[in-house]
CSV table of C-alpha atoms and ligand atoms in Angstrom, one decimal:
chain,number,residue,atom,x,y,z
T,1,UNK,CA,0.0,0.0,0.0
T,2,UNK,CA,1.3,3.4,-0.9
T,3,UNK,CA,-0.8,5.6,1.3
T,4,UNK,CA,0.5,6.3,4.8
T,5,UNK,CA,-1.6,5.3,7.8
T,6,UNK,CA,-1.7,8.9,8.8
T,7,UNK,CA,-3.7,10.5,6.0
T,8,UNK,CA,-1.1,12.4,4.0
T,9,UNK,CA,-2.7,15.8,4.1
T,10,UNK,CA,0.2,17.5,5.8
T,11,UNK,CA,3.7,18.0,4.4
T,12,UNK,CA,5.2,16.8,7.7
T,13,UNK,CA,8.8,17.9,8.3
T,14,UNK,CA,11.6,16.0,10.0
T,15,UNK,CA,10.9,17.4,13.5
T,16,UNK,CA,9.3,14.6,15.5
T,17,UNK,CA,8.7,15.9,19.0
T,18,UNK,CA,8.2,13.5,21.9
T,19,UNK,CA,8.6,15.8,24.9
T,20,UNK,CA,8.4,19.5,25.8
T,21,UNK,CA,9.6,21.8,28.5
T,22,UNK,CA,8.9,25.5,28.5
T,23,UNK,CA,10.1,26.9,25.2
T,24,UNK,CA,11.9,23.7,24.3
T,25,UNK,CA,10.8,20.7,22.3
T,26,UNK,CA,12.8,17.5,22.2
T,27,UNK,CA,12.7,15.0,19.3
T,28,UNK,CA,12.8,11.2,19.2
T,29,UNK,CA,16.6,11.2,19.3
T,30,UNK,CA,17.1,13.9,21.8
T,31,UNK,CA,17.3,16.8,19.3
T,32,UNK,CA,16.4,20.1,20.9
T,33,UNK,CA,14.3,22.9,19.3
T,34,UNK,CA,13.6,26.4,20.4
T,35,UNK,CA,9.8,26.6,20.0
T,36,UNK,CA,8.5,30.1,19.2
T,37,UNK,CA,5.6,28.7,17.2
T,38,UNK,CA,3.7,27.2,20.2
T,39,UNK,CA,1.7,24.7,18.2
T,40,UNK,CA,0.5,27.8,16.2
T,41,UNK,CA,-0.4,30.0,19.1
T,42,UNK,CA,-1.8,27.1,21.2
T,43,UNK,CA,0.8,26.4,23.9
T,44,UNK,CA,0.2,29.7,25.7
T,45,UNK,CA,2.0,28.6,28.8
T,46,UNK,CA,4.8,26.8,27.1
T,47,UNK,CA,5.2,23.0,27.2
T,48,UNK,CA,4.6,21.1,30.5
T,49,UNK,CA,3.4,24.0,32.5
T,50,UNK,CA,2.9,22.6,36.0
T,51,UNK,CA,-0.4,24.4,36.8
T,52,UNK,CA,-2.0,23.2,33.5
T,53,UNK,CA,-0.6,19.7,33.8
T,54,UNK,CA,-1.8,19.3,37.4
T,55,UNK,CA,-5.3,20.6,36.6
T,56,UNK,CA,-5.7,18.1,33.8
T,57,UNK,CA,-4.3,15.3,35.9
T,58,UNK,CA,-6.6,16.0,38.8
T,59,UNK,CA,-9.6,16.3,36.6
T,60,UNK,CA,-8.8,13.1,34.7
T,61,UNK,CA,-8.7,11.3,38.0
T,62,UNK,CA,-12.1,12.8,39.0
T,63,UNK,CA,-14.3,12.9,35.8
T,64,UNK,CA,-13.3,13.1,32.2
T,65,UNK,CA,-16.5,13.1,30.3
T,66,UNK,CA,-20.3,13.2,30.7
T,67,UNK,CA,-23.0,13.9,28.2
T,68,UNK,CA,-24.4,17.4,27.7
T,69,UNK,CA,-27.7,15.8,28.6
T,70,UNK,CA,-26.7,16.3,32.2
T,71,UNK,CA,-26.1,19.4,34.2
T,72,UNK,CA,-22.5,20.8,34.0
T,73,UNK,CA,-21.1,22.5,37.1
T,74,UNK,CA,-17.7,22.6,35.3
T,75,UNK,CA,-19.2,24.2,32.2
T,76,UNK,CA,-21.3,26.7,34.1
T,77,UNK,CA,-18.2,27.8,36.1
T,78,UNK,CA,-16.0,28.4,33.1
T,79,UNK,CA,-18.8,30.0,31.1
T,80,UNK,CA,-19.5,32.3,34.0
T,81,UNK,CA,-15.8,33.2,34.3
T,82,UNK,CA,-15.7,34.0,30.6
T,83,UNK,CA,-18.9,36.1,30.8
T,84,UNK,CA,-17.4,38.0,33.7
T,85,UNK,CA,-14.2,38.7,31.8
T,86,UNK,CA,-15.7,39.6,28.4
T,87,UNK,CA,-18.5,41.3,26.4
T,88,UNK,CA,-20.4,38.0,26.3
T,89,UNK,CA,-23.5,37.0,28.1
T,90,UNK,CA,-23.4,33.3,27.0
T,91,UNK,CA,-20.9,30.7,25.8
T,92,UNK,CA,-21.0,27.5,23.8
T,93,UNK,CA,-18.0,25.2,24.2
T,94,UNK,CA,-16.4,23.4,21.3
T,95,UNK,CA,-13.4,21.2,20.7
T,96,UNK,CA,-11.7,23.3,18.0
T,97,UNK,CA,-11.5,26.7,16.3
T,98,UNK,CA,-13.4,25.7,13.2
T,99,UNK,CA,-16.3,24.4,15.4
T,100,UNK,CA,-16.3,27.7,17.3
T,101,UNK,CA,-16.5,29.6,14.0
T,102,UNK,CA,-19.3,27.2,12.8
T,103,UNK,CA,-21.3,28.0,15.9
T,104,UNK,CA,-20.7,31.7,15.4
T,105,UNK,CA,-22.0,31.5,11.8
T,106,UNK,CA,-25.0,29.5,12.9
T,107,UNK,CA,-25.7,32.1,15.7
T,108,UNK,CA,-25.5,35.0,13.2
T,109,UNK,CA,-27.9,33.3,10.8
T,110,UNK,CA,-30.2,32.2,13.6
T,111,UNK,CA,-30.3,35.8,15.0
T,112,UNK,CA,-32.0,37.0,11.8
T,113,UNK,CA,-34.2,34.0,11.5
T,114,UNK,CA,-35.5,34.6,15.0
T,115,UNK,CA,-36.1,38.2,14.1
T,116,UNK,CA,-38.3,37.2,11.2
T,117,UNK,CA,-35.7,37.8,8.6
T,118,UNK,CA,-34.5,34.4,7.5
T,119,UNK,CA,-33.4,35.8,4.1
T,120,UNK,CA,-30.6,37.8,6.0
T,121,UNK,CA,-28.2,34.8,5.8
T,122,UNK,CA,-25.1,36.1,4.1
T,123,UNK,CA,-22.0,37.0,6.0
T,124,UNK,CA,-19.5,39.4,4.5
T,125,UNK,CA,-16.0,38.0,4.9
T,126,UNK,CA,-12.5,39.0,3.9
T,127,UNK,CA,-9.8,38.1,1.4
T,128,UNK,CA,-7.0,35.8,2.6
T,129,UNK,CA,-9.0,35.0,5.8
T,130,UNK,CA,-8.5,31.7,7.5
T,131,UNK,CA,-11.4,30.4,9.6
T,132,UNK,CA,-10.7,26.6,9.6
T,133,UNK,CA,-11.1,23.5,7.4
T,134,UNK,CA,-14.8,22.5,7.7
T,135,UNK,CA,-17.1,23.1,4.7
T,136,UNK,CA,-18.6,26.3,6.2
T,137,UNK,CA,-15.2,27.7,7.2
T,138,UNK,CA,-13.6,27.1,3.8
T,139,UNK,CA,-16.6,28.6,2.2
T,140,UNK,CA,-16.1,31.8,4.2
T,141,UNK,CA,-12.7,32.5,2.6
T,142,UNK,CA,-11.4,33.1,-0.9
T,143,UNK,CA,-8.2,31.1,-0.5
T,144,UNK,CA,-8.3,28.7,-3.4
T,145,UNK,CA,-5.8,26.3,-1.8
T,146,UNK,CA,-8.3,25.6,1.0
T,147,UNK,CA,-11.3,25.2,-1.4
T,148,UNK,CA,-9.9,23.4,-4.4
T,149,UNK,CA,-11.8,20.2,-5.1
T,150,UNK,CA,-14.4,20.6,-2.4
T,151,UNK,CA,-17.3,22.0,-4.4
T,152,UNK,CA,-20.1,22.6,-3.9
T,153,UNK,CA,-19.3,25.0,-1.2
T,154,UNK,CA,-21.7,26.5,1.3
T,155,UNK,CA,-23.7,29.5,0.1
T,156,UNK,CA,-24.0,32.6,2.2
T,157,UNK,CA,-20.6,34.3,2.1
T,158,UNK,CA,-19.5,37.3,0.2
T,159,UNK,CA,-15.7,38.0,0.2
T,160,UNK,CA,-14.4,41.6,0.0
T,161,UNK,CA,-11.0,43.2,0.5
T,162,UNK,CA,-9.6,43.2,4.1
T,163,UNK,CA,-9.2,46.5,5.8
T,164,UNK,CA,-11.1,48.4,3.1
T,165,UNK,CA,-14.1,50.1,4.7
T,166,UNK,CA,-15.7,51.3,1.5
T,167,UNK,CA,-15.6,47.8,0.1
T,168,UNK,CA,-17.0,46.3,3.2
T,169,UNK,CA,-19.9,48.8,3.5
T,170,UNK,CA,-20.5,48.7,-0.2
T,171,UNK,CA,-21.1,44.9,0.1
T,172,UNK,CA,-24.0,45.3,2.5
T,173,UNK,CA,-27.4,44.5,0.9
T,174,UNK,CA,-30.8,43.1,1.9
T,175,UNK,CA,-29.3,39.6,2.4
T,176,UNK,CA,-26.5,40.6,4.7
T,177,UNK,CA,-26.4,39.1,8.2
T,178,UNK,CA,-23.2,40.7,9.3
T,179,UNK,CA,-19.4,40.6,9.0
T,180,UNK,CA,-17.1,37.7,9.9
T,181,UNK,CA,-13.5,38.9,10.4
T,182,UNK,CA,-10.2,38.2,12.1
T,183,UNK,CA,-9.3,41.5,13.7
T,184,UNK,CA,-5.7,40.5,13.2
T,185,UNK,CA,-5.3,38.0,10.3
T,186,UNK,CA,-3.0,35.2,11.4
T,187,UNK,CA,-2.6,32.7,8.6
T,188,UNK,CA,-2.9,35.6,6.1
T,189,UNK,CA,0.3,37.2,7.4
T,190,UNK,CA,-0.2,38.8,10.8
T,191,UNK,CA,-2.2,41.7,9.4
T,192,UNK,CA,-3.9,43.8,12.1
T,193,UNK,CA,-7.0,45.6,10.8
T,194,UNK,CA,-7.0,49.3,11.3
T,195,UNK,CA,-8.9,50.9,14.2
T,196,UNK,CA,-11.0,53.0,11.8
T,197,UNK,CA,-11.9,50.0,9.8
T,198,UNK,CA,-13.2,47.9,12.7
T,199,UNK,CA,-15.0,50.9,14.2
T,200,UNK,CA,-16.6,51.5,10.9
T,201,UNK,CA,-17.9,47.9,10.8
T,202,UNK,CA,-19.2,48.3,14.3
T,203,UNK,CA,-21.1,51.5,13.4
T,204,UNK,CA,-22.6,49.9,10.3
T,205,UNK,CA,-23.7,46.8,12.3
T,206,UNK,CA,-25.3,49.1,14.9
T,207,UNK,CA,-27.1,51.2,12.4
T,208,UNK,CA,-28.3,48.3,10.2
T,209,UNK,CA,-28.9,45.6,12.8
T,210,UNK,CA,-26.1,43.3,11.5
T,211,UNK,CA,-23.9,40.9,13.5
T,212,UNK,CA,-20.2,41.7,14.0
T,213,UNK,CA,-18.5,38.3,14.3
T,214,UNK,CA,-14.9,38.2,15.4
T,215,UNK,CA,-12.7,35.2,14.7
T,216,UNK,CA,-10.2,35.5,17.5
T,217,UNK,CA,-9.1,31.9,17.3
T,218,UNK,CA,-5.5,32.9,16.8
T,219,UNK,CA,-5.3,36.5,18.2
T,220,UNK,CA,-7.4,35.9,21.4
T,221,UNK,CA,-6.6,34.7,24.9
T,222,UNK,CA,-4.0,37.3,26.0
T,223,UNK,CA,-1.8,36.9,22.8
T,224,UNK,CA,-2.0,40.6,22.1
T,225,UNK,CA,-1.6,41.6,25.7
T,226,UNK,CA,-5.3,42.0,26.0
T,227,UNK,CA,-7.5,39.1,26.9
T,228,UNK,CA,-9.2,39.5,23.5
T,229,UNK,CA,-8.0,41.7,20.6
T,230,UNK,CA,-11.4,43.5,20.5
T,231,UNK,CA,-10.3,45.3,23.8
T,232,UNK,CA,-7.1,46.5,22.0
T,233,UNK,CA,-9.4,48.0,19.3
T,234,UNK,CA,-11.8,49.5,21.8
T,235,UNK,CA,-15.0,47.9,20.4
T,236,UNK,CA,-16.9,44.8,21.2
T,237,UNK,CA,-18.3,42.3,18.7
T,238,UNK,CA,-21.7,40.6,19.0
T,239,UNK,CA,-20.3,37.1,18.5
T,240,UNK,CA,-16.7,35.8,19.0
T,241,UNK,CA,-15.0,32.5,18.2
T,242,UNK,CA,-12.1,31.6,20.4
T,243,UNK,CA,-9.9,28.4,20.6
T,244,UNK,CA,-6.2,27.7,20.1
T,245,UNK,CA,-4.6,29.2,23.3
T,246,UNK,CA,-7.7,28.9,25.5
T,247,UNK,CA,-6.9,25.2,26.4
T,248,UNK,CA,-3.1,25.8,26.4
T,249,UNK,CA,-2.8,22.7,24.3
T,250,UNK,CA,-5.9,20.8,25.3
T,251,UNK,CA,-8.5,20.8,22.5
T,252,UNK,CA,-11.0,23.6,23.5
T,253,UNK,CA,-12.8,26.3,21.7
T,254,UNK,CA,-15.8,28.5,22.4
T,255,UNK,CA,-18.4,30.7,20.8
T,256,UNK,CA,-19.2,33.8,22.8
T,257,UNK,CA,-22.2,35.9,22.2
T,258,UNK,CA,-24.3,38.7,23.7
T,259,UNK,CA,-27.8,37.8,24.9
T,260,UNK,CA,-29.2,39.7,21.9
T,261,UNK,CA,-27.0,37.9,19.4
T,262,UNK,CA,-27.8,34.5,20.8
T,263,UNK,CA,-31.6,35.1,20.7
T,264,UNK,CA,-32.1,32.3,18.2
T,265,UNK,CA,-29.9,29.7,19.9
T,266,UNK,CA,-32.6,28.0,21.9
T,267,UNK,CA,-33.0,24.4,23.0
T,268,UNK,CA,-32.3,21.9,20.3
T,269,UNK,CA,-30.6,24.3,17.8
T,270,UNK,CA,-27.0,23.3,18.4
T,271,UNK,CA,-24.9,20.6,20.2
T,272,UNK,CA,-21.7,18.7,20.6
T,273,UNK,CA,-20.9,15.4,22.2
T,274,UNK,CA,-17.5,16.4,23.7
T,275,UNK,CA,-17.9,20.1,23.8
T,276,UNK,CA,-17.5,21.5,27.3
T,277,UNK,CA,-16.5,18.2,29.0
T,278,UNK,CA,-15.1,18.4,32.5
T,279,UNK,CA,-11.5,17.7,31.4
T,280,UNK,CA,-11.6,20.6,28.8
T,281,UNK,CA,-13.1,22.9,31.4
T,282,UNK,CA,-10.3,22.2,33.8
T,283,UNK,CA,-7.8,23.0,31.2
T,284,UNK,CA,-9.6,26.3,30.3
T,285,UNK,CA,-9.8,27.3,34.0
T,286,UNK,CA,-6.1,26.6,34.5
T,287,UNK,CA,-5.1,28.8,31.5
T,288,UNK,CA,-7.3,31.6,32.7
T,289,UNK,CA,-5.8,31.3,36.2
T,290,UNK,CA,-2.5,32.3,34.7
T,291,UNK,CA,-3.4,34.8,31.9
T,292,UNK,CA,-6.6,36.5,32.9
T,293,UNK,CA,-5.2,39.2,35.2
T,294,UNK,CA,-3.9,42.7,34.6
T,295,UNK,CA,-0.3,42.0,35.7
T,296,UNK,CA,0.1,39.1,33.3
T,297,UNK,CA,-1.5,41.1,30.4
T,298,UNK,CA,0.8,44.1,31.1
T,299,UNK,CA,3.8,41.7,31.0
T,300,UNK,CA,2.7,40.3,27.7
T,301,UNK,CA,2.5,43.8,26.3
T,302,UNK,CA,5.9,44.7,27.7
T,303,UNK,CA,7.5,41.5,26.4
T,304,UNK,CA,5.9,42.1,23.0
T,305,UNK,CA,7.5,45.5,22.9
T,306,UNK,CA,10.9,44.1,23.9
T,307,UNK,CA,10.8,41.3,21.4
T,308,UNK,CA,9.6,43.7,18.7
T,309,UNK,CA,12.4,46.2,19.3
T,310,UNK,CA,15.0,43.5,19.5
T,311,UNK,CA,13.8,42.2,16.1
T,312,UNK,CA,13.8,45.8,14.7
T,313,UNK,CA,17.3,46.3,15.9
T,314,UNK,CA,18.4,43.1,14.2
T,315,UNK,CA,16.8,44.0,10.8
T,316,UNK,CA,19.6,46.4,9.5
T,317,UNK,CA,22.2,43.6,10.0
T,318,UNK,CA,20.2,41.4,7.6
T,319,UNK,CA,18.6,44.0,5.4
T,320,UNK,CA,18.9,41.7,2.3
T,321,UNK,CA,16.6,39.2,4.1
T,322,UNK,CA,14.3,41.0,6.5
T,323,UNK,CA,11.9,43.8,5.7
T,324,UNK,CA,9.9,44.8,8.8
T,325,UNK,CA,8.1,43.6,12.0
T,326,UNK,CA,4.3,43.8,12.4
T,327,UNK,CA,1.7,42.6,14.8
T,328,UNK,CA,0.4,43.2,18.3
T,329,UNK,CA,1.8,42.0,21.7
T,330,UNK,CA,3.3,38.5,21.3
T,331,UNK,CA,1.5,37.9,17.9
T,332,UNK,CA,4.4,39.1,15.7
T,333,UNK,CA,5.2,38.7,12.1
T,334,UNK,CA,8.6,39.2,10.5
T,335,UNK,CA,8.2,40.2,6.9
T,336,UNK,CA,10.9,38.8,4.6
T,337,UNK,CA,12.1,40.1,1.3
T,338,UNK,CA,12.0,36.5,-0.1
T,339,UNK,CA,10.1,33.3,0.4
T,340,UNK,CA,9.2,32.9,4.1
T,341,UNK,CA,8.7,29.1,3.8
T,342,UNK,CA,12.2,28.5,2.7
T,343,UNK,CA,13.6,30.5,5.6
T,344,UNK,CA,11.3,28.7,8.1
T,345,UNK,CA,12.7,25.4,6.8
T,346,UNK,CA,16.2,26.7,7.3
T,347,UNK,CA,15.5,27.9,10.8
T,348,UNK,CA,14.2,24.4,11.6
T,349,UNK,CA,17.5,22.9,10.5
T,350,UNK,CA,19.1,25.4,12.9
T,351,UNK,CA,16.9,24.2,15.7
T,352,UNK,CA,14.4,27.1,15.8
T,353,UNK,CA,10.7,26.5,15.2
T,354,UNK,CA,8.5,29.3,13.7
T,355,UNK,CA,5.6,29.2,11.2
T,356,UNK,CA,5.2,30.7,7.8
T,357,UNK,CA,2.2,32.8,6.8
T,358,UNK,CA,0.9,34.7,3.8
T,359,UNK,CA,2.8,37.7,2.3
T,360,UNK,CA,6.2,36.2,3.0
T,361,UNK,CA,5.7,36.7,6.7
T,362,UNK,CA,7.3,34.4,9.4
T,363,UNK,CA,5.0,34.2,12.4
T,364,UNK,CA,6.6,34.6,15.9
T,365,UNK,CA,4.1,33.2,18.4
T,366,UNK,CA,6.0,32.3,21.6
T,367,UNK,CA,4.5,31.1,24.8
T,368,UNK,CA,3.2,34.1,26.8
T,369,UNK,CA,5.3,33.0,29.7
T,370,UNK,CA,8.7,33.7,28.1
T,371,UNK,CA,11.2,35.8,30.1
T,372,UNK,CA,13.9,38.3,29.1
T,373,UNK,CA,16.5,35.5,28.7
T,374,UNK,CA,14.2,33.6,26.4
T,375,UNK,CA,13.8,36.6,24.2
T,376,UNK,CA,17.5,37.1,24.0
T,377,UNK,CA,18.1,33.4,23.3
T,378,UNK,CA,15.6,33.5,20.5
T,379,UNK,CA,16.8,36.8,18.8
T,380,UNK,CA,20.5,35.7,19.1
T,381,UNK,CA,19.6,32.3,17.5
T,382,UNK,CA,17.5,33.9,14.8
T,383,UNK,CA,20.3,36.4,14.0
T,384,UNK,CA,23.0,33.7,13.9
T,385,UNK,CA,20.8,31.5,11.6
T,386,UNK,CA,20.1,34.5,9.3
T,387,UNK,CA,23.9,35.1,9.1
T,388,UNK,CA,24.4,31.6,7.7
T,389,UNK,CA,21.3,31.6,5.5
T,390,UNK,CA,21.9,31.7,1.7
T,391,UNK,CA,18.9,32.9,-0.3
T,392,UNK,CA,17.5,30.1,-2.4
T,393,UNK,CA,18.1,32.0,-5.7
T,394,UNK,CA,21.6,32.9,-4.6
T,395,UNK,CA,22.5,29.2,-3.8
P,401,PLP,C1,-6.5,28.0,13.5
P,401,PLP,C2,-7.6,28.9,13.2
P,401,PLP,C3,-8.9,28.4,13.0
P,401,PLP,C4,-9.3,27.0,13.0
P,401,PLP,O1,-9.0,26.4,14.2
P,401,PLP,P1,-9.0,24.8,14.3
P,401,PLP,O2,-8.8,24.5,15.7
P,401,PLP,O3,-7.8,24.3,13.4
P,401,PLP,O4,-10.2,24.3,13.7
P,401,PLP,C5,-9.9,29.4,12.7
P,401,PLP,N1,-9.7,30.7,12.7
P,401,PLP,C6,-8.5,31.2,12.9
P,401,PLP,C7,-8.2,32.7,12.8
P,401,PLP,C8,-7.4,30.3,13.1
P,401,PLP,O5,-6.1,30.8,13.2
């Protein structure tokens, strides 16, 4: 048989991690990697964080799973905590980001259905967006590489240019249910939307009774130095999808909504077998124990500034290779003057793990628990690797 037992949908590289500790990953044969990719913004507390590990261990010994047919003291407690910390009045727990976005899309459609406007079922979305790999979430983007071969796609999405308010407002018509947007595009190349743009969307939604849906699967949960990026922008969405960092590595996502936005999500309209199980709730609580306080968030902002300025100072030494730094907090992107994928491959061979993104950007998404020494270790390692790097076309 030619096909591999693991369905060959990923171009898996030679790194084969079996153990992790803080910012370090260890391979099968003891190879050591500096991990500033964090499972793509997932391992917020680094690898093997004692508080998260202990919370999962203790909960596993107590109760792992029960059906959502029963009452959930664990789910109620985490939902209440999230409600207290955010714009939301209600929370649906999922196991992944795409499922959280799915729930957000359903909530937006159902809002208008419940208001007697079932024809208002089209979300305006944005070029180069990434919302996940399910049928609905690939339908919500224009990225051909995600959609190729999966027709027919789901109806009800209209894609317009990112960060262009005229284009976004011009796309509104009688079928519009609202906007679905990553306030900071992750996969698309660490592209923060402008403040004016998001405020413009908020205003249009208020005036025309549309839902503003934020996909904060990558930029949420303290990554920007704010618990959610909407706080950085100074506006609140009606519906928000969160995942990745919220479980610190345990599969957990959530769809947050205001009471008004969730008016259609009544008994029987949605569900999940695993969503919100006690083990996931324990992981989510443990992550919030660490990140959801003003001191921690201020530290993330300060560390983000230090890392950014260290990178900016390094750029002139490698001006043939690096262009600029972008992003917010510890969600940073280093824009290259050449193919970012080739450079990420080179870094890996030098023992540094980062992730490529669109627009020749290298994503720098360290654990939020890094310290000053980790920042120095990373920037020194990156600089040394860049010194040795030969551009593919110059090779
Ligand atoms: C990763 C990501 C998703 C999908 O999350 P999964 O857990 O892989 O389903 C959705 N939206 C954004 C912005 C993401 O970065």
